[in-house]
Every structure is written in structure tokens, then in C-alpha cells.
Rosetta silent file (secondary structure, phi, psi, omega in degrees, C-alpha in Angstrom):
SEQUENCE: AEAGGAEINTLFVDEGFGTLDDQTLDEVMDVLDALRDGGRAVGIVSHVAELRARIPAQLHIAKRRTGSTATITA
SCORE:     score description
SCORE:     0.000 S_00000001
   1 L     0.000  -37.045 -178.772   -8.326   24.876   21.894 S_00000001
   2 L   -66.421  -28.258 -178.897   -6.860   26.646   24.923 S_00000001
   3 L   -94.822   11.956  177.641   -6.831   29.961   23.055 S_00000001
   4 L    89.999   13.296  178.839  -10.451   29.575   21.907 S_00000001
   5 L   -74.905  163.067  178.980   -9.668   27.935   18.540 S_00000001
   6 L   -92.967  144.723  176.663  -11.994   25.512   16.822 S_00000001
   7 L   -78.254  133.491  179.072  -11.211   21.805   16.569 S_00000001
   8 L  -103.757  116.852 -178.023  -10.702   20.638   12.991 S_00000001
   9 L   -96.486  -18.968 -179.854  -11.969   17.085   12.444 S_00000001
  10 E  -131.056  134.491 -178.506  -11.500   16.944    8.672 S_00000001
  11 E  -131.861  128.467  173.601   -8.504   18.148    6.688 S_00000001
  12 E  -115.031  130.452  179.338   -8.097   18.253    2.894 S_00000001
  13 E  -117.975  123.935 -178.116   -4.664   18.898    1.410 S_00000001
  14 E  -108.640  106.049  175.077   -4.472   19.743   -2.297 S_00000001
  15 L    58.733 -161.231 -176.088   -1.094   18.990   -3.918 S_00000001
  16 L    89.019   -3.466 -176.013    2.221   20.501   -2.955 S_00000001
  17 L   -86.888  -21.509 -175.734    3.772   17.052   -2.465 S_00000001
  18 L   -65.532  -20.655 -178.219    5.667   16.887   -5.770 S_00000001
  19 L   -94.804   -0.011 -176.610    8.344   19.299   -4.558 S_00000001
  20 L   -86.460  141.910  173.085    9.149   17.375   -1.358 S_00000001
  21 L   -77.725  169.281 -174.670   12.265   15.255   -0.979 S_00000001
  22 H   -58.471  -41.744 -178.891   11.873   11.672    0.295 S_00000001
  23 H   -65.218  -44.156 -179.729   12.681   12.508    3.919 S_00000001
  24 H   -67.259  -38.356  176.895   10.228   15.405    4.068 S_00000001
  25 H   -61.717  -40.655  175.706    7.530   13.314    2.388 S_00000001
  26 H   -60.001  -43.384 -179.958    8.056   10.654    5.082 S_00000001
  27 H   -64.326  -42.876  178.919    7.661   13.303    7.787 S_00000001
  28 H   -62.844  -44.580  179.790    4.481   14.681    6.196 S_00000001
  29 H   -63.881  -37.226  177.007    2.990   11.196    5.900 S_00000001
  30 H   -61.200  -42.573  179.447    3.816   10.484    9.564 S_00000001
  31 H   -66.508  -45.234  179.950    1.935   13.623   10.630 S_00000001
  32 H   -64.447  -39.096  176.180   -1.060   12.841    8.393 S_00000001
  33 H   -63.084  -41.011  179.094   -1.120    9.237    9.686 S_00000001
  34 H   -64.128  -39.217  176.756   -1.058   10.505   13.279 S_00000001
  35 H   -62.513  -45.242 -179.730   -4.000   12.812   12.545 S_00000001
  36 H   -65.020  -43.771  178.639   -5.934    9.935   11.016 S_00000001
  37 H   -63.179  -25.370  178.398   -5.037    7.593   13.885 S_00000001
  38 L   -84.184    6.403  175.670   -6.313   10.289   16.250 S_00000001
  39 L    98.048    3.808  179.018   -9.785   10.102   14.700 S_00000001
  40 L   -91.298  150.218  174.855   -9.538   12.901   12.159 S_00000001
  41 E   -91.144  128.859 -178.770  -10.485   12.494    8.508 S_00000001
  42 E  -123.464  120.539  176.232   -7.640   13.409    6.156 S_00000001
  43 E  -112.006  135.198 -178.918   -8.183   13.848    2.414 S_00000001
  44 E  -124.756  129.476  174.036   -5.271   14.322    0.028 S_00000001
  45 E  -104.992  117.137 -175.848   -5.504   15.456   -3.585 S_00000001
  46 L  -154.594  150.490  173.627   -2.345   14.425   -5.395 S_00000001
  47 L  -111.593    8.924 -179.269   -0.911   13.278   -8.692 S_00000001
  48 L   -83.370  114.540 -174.680    2.318   12.053   -7.069 S_00000001
  49 H   -60.159  -41.626 -179.257    2.488    8.272   -7.651 S_00000001
  50 H   -62.149  -39.527  179.008    4.720    7.575   -4.610 S_00000001
  51 H   -67.197  -45.672  179.620    2.295    9.382   -2.332 S_00000001
  52 H   -58.777  -36.833 -178.913   -0.727    7.563   -3.772 S_00000001
  53 H   -66.092  -21.046 -176.372    1.000    4.227   -3.199 S_00000001
  54 L   -94.738   -1.562 -176.784    1.288    5.018    0.522 S_00000001
  55 L  -104.650  119.625 -172.690   -2.397    5.811    1.082 S_00000001
  56 L   -69.381  -41.216 -178.470   -4.521    2.755    1.958 S_00000001
  57 L  -113.009  128.337 -175.128   -8.008    4.023    1.046 S_00000001
  58 E  -133.189  148.423  174.130   -8.476    6.037   -2.136 S_00000001
  59 E  -116.747  115.354 -179.749  -11.271    7.718   -4.038 S_00000001
  60 E  -103.790  128.765  178.428  -10.579    7.946   -7.778 S_00000001
  61 E  -110.351  128.386  177.766  -12.607   10.378   -9.893 S_00000001
  62 E  -119.192  125.692  179.516  -12.717    9.905  -13.669 S_00000001
  63 E   -85.412  128.412  178.997  -14.148   12.625  -15.892 S_00000001
  64 E  -127.585  163.382  178.878  -16.244   11.307  -18.771 S_00000001
  65 L   -61.759  -31.775 -178.029  -18.322   12.952  -21.475 S_00000001
  66 L   -92.260    2.183  179.928  -21.481   11.646  -19.808 S_00000001
  67 E   131.495  174.172 -177.647  -20.388   12.716  -16.337 S_00000001
  68 E   -90.159  152.226  174.422  -17.862   11.784  -13.699 S_00000001
  69 E  -123.123  150.298  179.325  -17.494    8.392  -12.046 S_00000001
  70 E  -121.518  136.478  177.276  -16.093    7.620   -8.623 S_00000001
  71 E  -129.522  132.370  179.438  -14.285    4.444   -7.598 S_00000001
  72 E  -107.129  131.686  173.975  -13.201    3.611   -4.057 S_00000001
  73 E  -120.532  143.611 -179.180  -10.205    1.361   -3.360 S_00000001
  74 L  -127.222    0.000    0.000   -9.207    0.195    0.083 S_00000001
């Protein structure tokens, strides 16, 4: 902000978590939690089961022949 940058209120991260070791994944989750606690919206796209288990609110998209469905879990 001091250098004239724009504030980012929403962040989406698509994958890249499958290659992280447990310690690094913990560090990444701490940073993402801090962003969320600071009022920012953080969206994560992931197929990593351990990561999904650590996220409290989730949006699941299922592709069907008749169209996609969305389910929200909290």
C-alpha cells in the first residue's frame, strides 16, 4: 500500500499443495488462516485430502450430465 499497490481482499489459490511436506503445509495454512482472520476471503482449489480436512467451510462442485451442482459444508 505504501508503494501505491492495490489491496487484495479476495485470494484464490489453485492446487500446488500436494508437493508440500507436513511442516510447510502447516506454515501455508497458518498464513491463509491469518489472511482470513484479517477479513480477507481466501478460496482454495485442492484435491489434497489432508488440506480439505483442515478447511472449515467448503464448496463442493459435482459435474453431472444435466449440469453441475454445488454443495456448501460448514
